mmCIF file of C-alpha atoms in Angstrom:
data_model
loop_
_atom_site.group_PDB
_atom_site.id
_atom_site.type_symbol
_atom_site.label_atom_id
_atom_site.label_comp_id
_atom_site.label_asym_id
_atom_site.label_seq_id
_atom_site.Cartn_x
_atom_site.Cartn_y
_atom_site.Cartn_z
ATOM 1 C CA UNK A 1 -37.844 20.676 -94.659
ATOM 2 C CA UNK A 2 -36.567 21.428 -91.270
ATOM 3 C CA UNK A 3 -33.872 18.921 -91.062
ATOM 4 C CA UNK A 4 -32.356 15.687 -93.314
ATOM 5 C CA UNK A 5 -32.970 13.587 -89.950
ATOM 6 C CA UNK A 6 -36.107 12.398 -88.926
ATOM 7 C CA UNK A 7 -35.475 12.105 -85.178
ATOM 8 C CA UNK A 8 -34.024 15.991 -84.771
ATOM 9 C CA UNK A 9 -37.196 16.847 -86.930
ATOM 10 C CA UNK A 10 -39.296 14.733 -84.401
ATOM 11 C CA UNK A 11 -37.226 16.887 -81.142
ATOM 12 C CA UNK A 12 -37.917 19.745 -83.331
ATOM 13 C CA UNK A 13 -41.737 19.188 -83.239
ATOM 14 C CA UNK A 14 -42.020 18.137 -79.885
ATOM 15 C CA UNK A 15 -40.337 21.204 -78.309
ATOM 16 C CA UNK A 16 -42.937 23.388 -80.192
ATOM 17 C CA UNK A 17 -45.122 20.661 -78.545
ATOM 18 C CA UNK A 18 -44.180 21.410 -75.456
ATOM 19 C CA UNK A 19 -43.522 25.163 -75.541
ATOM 20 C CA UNK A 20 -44.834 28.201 -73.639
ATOM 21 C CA UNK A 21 -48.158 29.615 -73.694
ATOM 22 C CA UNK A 22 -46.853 33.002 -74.448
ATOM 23 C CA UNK A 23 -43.933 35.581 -75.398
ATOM 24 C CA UNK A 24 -40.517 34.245 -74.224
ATOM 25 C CA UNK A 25 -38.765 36.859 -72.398
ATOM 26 C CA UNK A 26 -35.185 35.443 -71.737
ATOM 27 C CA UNK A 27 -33.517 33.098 -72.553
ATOM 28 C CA UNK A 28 -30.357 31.528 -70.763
ATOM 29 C CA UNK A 29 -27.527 28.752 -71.351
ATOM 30 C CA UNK A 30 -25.837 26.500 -69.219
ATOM 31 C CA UNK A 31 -22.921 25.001 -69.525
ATOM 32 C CA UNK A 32 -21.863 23.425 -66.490
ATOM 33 C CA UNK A 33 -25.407 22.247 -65.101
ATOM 34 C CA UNK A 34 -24.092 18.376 -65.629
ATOM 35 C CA UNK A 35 -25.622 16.543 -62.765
ATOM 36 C CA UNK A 36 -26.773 12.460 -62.180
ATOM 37 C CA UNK A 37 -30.674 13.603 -62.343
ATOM 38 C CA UNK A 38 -29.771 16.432 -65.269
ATOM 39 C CA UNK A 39 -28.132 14.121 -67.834
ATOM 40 C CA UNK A 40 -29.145 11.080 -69.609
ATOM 41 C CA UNK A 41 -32.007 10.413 -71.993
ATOM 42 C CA UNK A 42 -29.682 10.359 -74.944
ATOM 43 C CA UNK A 43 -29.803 14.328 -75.166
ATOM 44 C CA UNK A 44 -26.171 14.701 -76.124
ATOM 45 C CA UNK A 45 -24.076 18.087 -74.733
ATOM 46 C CA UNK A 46 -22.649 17.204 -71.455
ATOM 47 C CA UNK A 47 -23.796 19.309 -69.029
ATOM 48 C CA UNK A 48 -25.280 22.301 -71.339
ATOM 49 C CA UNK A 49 -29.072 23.163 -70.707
ATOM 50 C CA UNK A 50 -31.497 25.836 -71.768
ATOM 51 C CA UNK A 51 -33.202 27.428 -69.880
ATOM 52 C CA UNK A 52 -36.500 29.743 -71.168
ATOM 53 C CA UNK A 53 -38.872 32.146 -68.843
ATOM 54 C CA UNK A 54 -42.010 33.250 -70.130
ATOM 55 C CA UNK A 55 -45.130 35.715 -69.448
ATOM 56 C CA UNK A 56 -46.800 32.526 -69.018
ATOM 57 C CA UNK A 57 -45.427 32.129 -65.420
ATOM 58 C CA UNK A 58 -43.382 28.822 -66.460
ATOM 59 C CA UNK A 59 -39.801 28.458 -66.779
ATOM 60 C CA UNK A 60 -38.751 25.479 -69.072
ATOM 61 C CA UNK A 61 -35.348 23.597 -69.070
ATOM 62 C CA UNK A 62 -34.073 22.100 -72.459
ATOM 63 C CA UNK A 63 -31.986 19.746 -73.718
ATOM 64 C CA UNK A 64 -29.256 20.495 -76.079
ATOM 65 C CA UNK A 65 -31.533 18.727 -78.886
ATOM 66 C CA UNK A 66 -34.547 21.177 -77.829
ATOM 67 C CA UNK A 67 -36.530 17.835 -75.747
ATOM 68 C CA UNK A 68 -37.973 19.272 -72.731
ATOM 69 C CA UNK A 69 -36.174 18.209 -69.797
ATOM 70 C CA UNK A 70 -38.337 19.558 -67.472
ATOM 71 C CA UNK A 71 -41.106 22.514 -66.627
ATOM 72 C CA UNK A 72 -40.811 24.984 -63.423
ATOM 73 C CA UNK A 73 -44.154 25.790 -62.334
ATOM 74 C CA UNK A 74 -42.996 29.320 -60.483
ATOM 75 C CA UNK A 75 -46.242 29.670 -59.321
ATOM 76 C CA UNK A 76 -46.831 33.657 -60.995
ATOM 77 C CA UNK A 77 -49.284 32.731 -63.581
ATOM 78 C CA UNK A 78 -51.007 36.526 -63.096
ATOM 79 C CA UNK A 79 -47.021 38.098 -63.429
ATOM 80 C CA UNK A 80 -45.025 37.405 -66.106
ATOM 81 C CA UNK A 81 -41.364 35.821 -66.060
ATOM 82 C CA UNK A 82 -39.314 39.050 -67.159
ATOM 83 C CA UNK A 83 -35.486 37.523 -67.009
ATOM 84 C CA UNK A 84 -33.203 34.265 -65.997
ATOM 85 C CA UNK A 85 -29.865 34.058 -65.351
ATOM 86 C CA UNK A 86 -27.416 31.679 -63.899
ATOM 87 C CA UNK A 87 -25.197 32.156 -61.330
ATOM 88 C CA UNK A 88 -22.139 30.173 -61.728
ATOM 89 C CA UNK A 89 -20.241 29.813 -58.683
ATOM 90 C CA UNK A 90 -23.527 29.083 -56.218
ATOM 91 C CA UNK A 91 -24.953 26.803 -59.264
ATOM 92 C CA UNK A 92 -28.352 28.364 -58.734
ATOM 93 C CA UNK A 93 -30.776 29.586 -61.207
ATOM 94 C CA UNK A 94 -32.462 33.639 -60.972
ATOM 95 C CA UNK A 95 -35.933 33.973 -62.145
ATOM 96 C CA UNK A 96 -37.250 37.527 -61.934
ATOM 97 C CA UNK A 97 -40.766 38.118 -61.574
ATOM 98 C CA UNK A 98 -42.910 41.102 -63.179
ATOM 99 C CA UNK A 99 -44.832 40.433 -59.191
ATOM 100 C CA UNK A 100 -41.412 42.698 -57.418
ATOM 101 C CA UNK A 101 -39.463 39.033 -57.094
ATOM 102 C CA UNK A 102 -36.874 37.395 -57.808
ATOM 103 C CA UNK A 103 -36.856 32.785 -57.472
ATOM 104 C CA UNK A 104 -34.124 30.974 -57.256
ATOM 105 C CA UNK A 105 -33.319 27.907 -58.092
ATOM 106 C CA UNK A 106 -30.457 24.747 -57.492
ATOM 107 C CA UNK A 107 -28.753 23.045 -59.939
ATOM 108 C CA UNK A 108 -31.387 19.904 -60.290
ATOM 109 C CA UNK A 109 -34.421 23.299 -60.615
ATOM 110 C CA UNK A 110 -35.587 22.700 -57.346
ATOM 111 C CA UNK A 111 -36.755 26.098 -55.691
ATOM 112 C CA UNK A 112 -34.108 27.232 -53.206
ATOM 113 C CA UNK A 113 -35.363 30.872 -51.812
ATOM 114 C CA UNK A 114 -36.951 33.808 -53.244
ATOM 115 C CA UNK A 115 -36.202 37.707 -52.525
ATOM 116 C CA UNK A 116 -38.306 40.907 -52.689
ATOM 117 C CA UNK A 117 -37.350 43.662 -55.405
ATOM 118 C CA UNK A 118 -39.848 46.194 -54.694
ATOM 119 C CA UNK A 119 -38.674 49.190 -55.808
ATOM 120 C CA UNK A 120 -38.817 48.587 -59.714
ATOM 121 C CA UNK A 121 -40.343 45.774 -62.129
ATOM 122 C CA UNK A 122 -37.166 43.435 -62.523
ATOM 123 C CA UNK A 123 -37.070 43.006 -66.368
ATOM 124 C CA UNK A 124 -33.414 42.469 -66.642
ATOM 125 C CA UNK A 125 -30.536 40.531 -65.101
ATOM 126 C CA UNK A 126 -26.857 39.680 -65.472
ATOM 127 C CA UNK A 127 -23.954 38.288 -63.165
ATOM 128 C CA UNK A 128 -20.505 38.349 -62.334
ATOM 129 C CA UNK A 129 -17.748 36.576 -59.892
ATOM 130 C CA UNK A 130 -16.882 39.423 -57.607
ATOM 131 C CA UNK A 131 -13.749 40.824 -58.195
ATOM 132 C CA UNK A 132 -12.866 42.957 -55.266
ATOM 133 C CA UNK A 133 -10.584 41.150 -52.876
ATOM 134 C CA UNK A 134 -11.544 42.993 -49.616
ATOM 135 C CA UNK A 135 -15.185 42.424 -50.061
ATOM 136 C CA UNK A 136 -17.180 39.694 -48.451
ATOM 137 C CA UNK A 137 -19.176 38.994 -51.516
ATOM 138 C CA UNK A 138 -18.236 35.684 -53.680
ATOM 139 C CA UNK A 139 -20.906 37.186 -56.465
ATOM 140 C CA UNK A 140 -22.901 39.964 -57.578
ATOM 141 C CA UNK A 141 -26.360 39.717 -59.310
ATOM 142 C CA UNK A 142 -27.473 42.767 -61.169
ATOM 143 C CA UNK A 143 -30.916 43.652 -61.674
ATOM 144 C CA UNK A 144 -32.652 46.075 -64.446
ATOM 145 C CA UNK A 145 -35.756 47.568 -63.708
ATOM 146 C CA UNK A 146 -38.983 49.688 -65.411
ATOM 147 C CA UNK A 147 -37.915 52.890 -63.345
ATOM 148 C CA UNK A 148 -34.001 53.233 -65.285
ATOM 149 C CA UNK A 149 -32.330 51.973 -61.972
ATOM 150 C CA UNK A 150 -29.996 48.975 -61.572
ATOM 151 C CA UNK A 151 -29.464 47.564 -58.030
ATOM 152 C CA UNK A 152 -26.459 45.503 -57.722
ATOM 153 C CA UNK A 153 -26.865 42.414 -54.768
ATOM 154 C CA UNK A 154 -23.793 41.420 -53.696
ATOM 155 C CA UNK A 155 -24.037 37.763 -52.736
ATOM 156 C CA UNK A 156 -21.719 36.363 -49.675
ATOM 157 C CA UNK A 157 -20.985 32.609 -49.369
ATOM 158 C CA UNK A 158 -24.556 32.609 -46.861
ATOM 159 C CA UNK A 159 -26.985 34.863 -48.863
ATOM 160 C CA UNK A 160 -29.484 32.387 -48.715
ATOM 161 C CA UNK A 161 -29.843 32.551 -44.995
ATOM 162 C CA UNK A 162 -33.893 33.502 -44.275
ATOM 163 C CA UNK A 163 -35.229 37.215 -43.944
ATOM 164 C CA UNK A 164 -36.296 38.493 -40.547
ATOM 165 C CA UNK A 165 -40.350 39.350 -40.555
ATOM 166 C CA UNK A 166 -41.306 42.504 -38.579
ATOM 167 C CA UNK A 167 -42.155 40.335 -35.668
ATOM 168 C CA UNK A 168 -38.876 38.967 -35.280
ATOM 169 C CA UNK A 169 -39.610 35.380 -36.237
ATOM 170 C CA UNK A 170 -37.738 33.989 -39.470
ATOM 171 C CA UNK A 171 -39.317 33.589 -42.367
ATOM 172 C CA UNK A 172 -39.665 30.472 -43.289
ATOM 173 C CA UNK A 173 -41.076 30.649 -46.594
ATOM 174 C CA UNK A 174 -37.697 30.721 -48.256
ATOM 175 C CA UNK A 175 -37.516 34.657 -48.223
ATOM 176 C CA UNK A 176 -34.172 36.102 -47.857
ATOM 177 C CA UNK A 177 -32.582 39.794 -47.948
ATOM 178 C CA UNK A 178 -29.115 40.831 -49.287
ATOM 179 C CA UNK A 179 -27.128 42.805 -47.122
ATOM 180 C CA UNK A 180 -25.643 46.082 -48.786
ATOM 181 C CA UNK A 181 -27.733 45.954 -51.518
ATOM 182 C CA UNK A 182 -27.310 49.419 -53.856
ATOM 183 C CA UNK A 183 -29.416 51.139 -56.205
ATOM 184 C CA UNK A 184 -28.491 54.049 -59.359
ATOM 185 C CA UNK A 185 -30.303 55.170 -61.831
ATOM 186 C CA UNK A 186 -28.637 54.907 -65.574
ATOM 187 C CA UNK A 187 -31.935 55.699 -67.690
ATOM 188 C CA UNK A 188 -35.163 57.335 -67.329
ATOM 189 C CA UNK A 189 -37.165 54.820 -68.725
ATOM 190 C CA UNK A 190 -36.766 50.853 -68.688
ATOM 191 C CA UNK A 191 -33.091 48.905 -68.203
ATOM 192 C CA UNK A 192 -33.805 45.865 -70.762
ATOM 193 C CA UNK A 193 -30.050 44.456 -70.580
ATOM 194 C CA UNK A 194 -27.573 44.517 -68.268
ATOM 195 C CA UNK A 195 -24.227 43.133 -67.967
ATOM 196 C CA UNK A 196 -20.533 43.216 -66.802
ATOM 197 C CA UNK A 197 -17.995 43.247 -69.215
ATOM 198 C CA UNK A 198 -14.538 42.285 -67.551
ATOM 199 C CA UNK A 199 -12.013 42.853 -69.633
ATOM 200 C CA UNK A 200 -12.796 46.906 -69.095
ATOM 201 C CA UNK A 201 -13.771 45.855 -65.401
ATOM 202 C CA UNK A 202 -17.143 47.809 -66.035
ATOM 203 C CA UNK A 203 -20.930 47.279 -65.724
#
């Protein structure tokens, strides 16, 4: 018996209902996602969401009860979904793709931008407020890839302002490019977590 109540038993089933078509590579919470379009329908827990990305291509936003609250069609059914992470102060969602890019996302899941990681598979992300007071950056995404590197984007208050294409026209596709990006390697073979932990102010 999964559970003594027959309507979590009945979320239960429909969330295997309405799961992913294959392996789920990350998983992600949030806890401050609380909007008019993201609440309601009885699922209890505020503003808290899940958020799952797959090899299937799809990302999938839960309830706190595990009802499907609603499925991102990312549009990389022939790549799979390698990480997902949440970036608190800009309230936007990070999708890395195993196709060299990384989606993001607002805080009601509609697509914002996108931005080209070519030199590695992204397989891993994390995120942090910045914390230097002379930089321009407000946060910093970091991103794990198949090669052992990490490259840290440091995000300023515009970073979603569109990428220049070779002919000089702006791309209006929703492509973007962080200034100041950097790049190390850690590991000769693939980065599957990374993080920062702040109270030793390290990555």
């Amino acid at each position: 018996e999964l559970s003594q109540s027959a309507a979590a038993s009945e979320a239960l089933t429909g969330a295997w209902q309405s799961g992913h078509a294959d392996m789920i590579n990350s998983i992600c919470v949030l806890s401050d996602v609380a909007t008019s379009s993201a609440s309601g329908g009885g699922s209890g827990g505020g503003g808290r969401r899940y958020v799952t990305a797959g090899r299937d291509g799809y990302v999938k936003v839960w309830h706190p009860n595990l009802t499907l609250h609603k499925t991102i069609d990312v549009g990389q059914t022939t790549n799979w979904l390698s990480a997902c992470c949440w970036m608190r102060k800009s309230r936007r969602l990070a999708v890395a793709s195993s196709g060299f890019r990384i989606y993001f996302y607002d805080q009601s899941f509609s697509p914002y931008a996108h931005m080209d990681h070519k030199e590695g598979t992204p397989l891993c992300m994390g995120y942090t407020e910045s914390h230097e007071s002379k930089s321009s950056a407000s946060e910093i995404l970091m991103v794990g890839d198949d090669k052992g590197f990490v490259t840290v984007y440091p995000m300023d208050q515009d970073w979603g302002e569109p990428e220049q294409k070779t002919d000089g026209r702006l791309d209006n596709d929703g492509g973007f490019k962080v200034k100041k990006a950097t790049r190390w390697q850690y590991h000769t073979d693939w980065v599957t977590k990374v993080g920062y932990v702040s109270q030793l102010q390290y990555m």
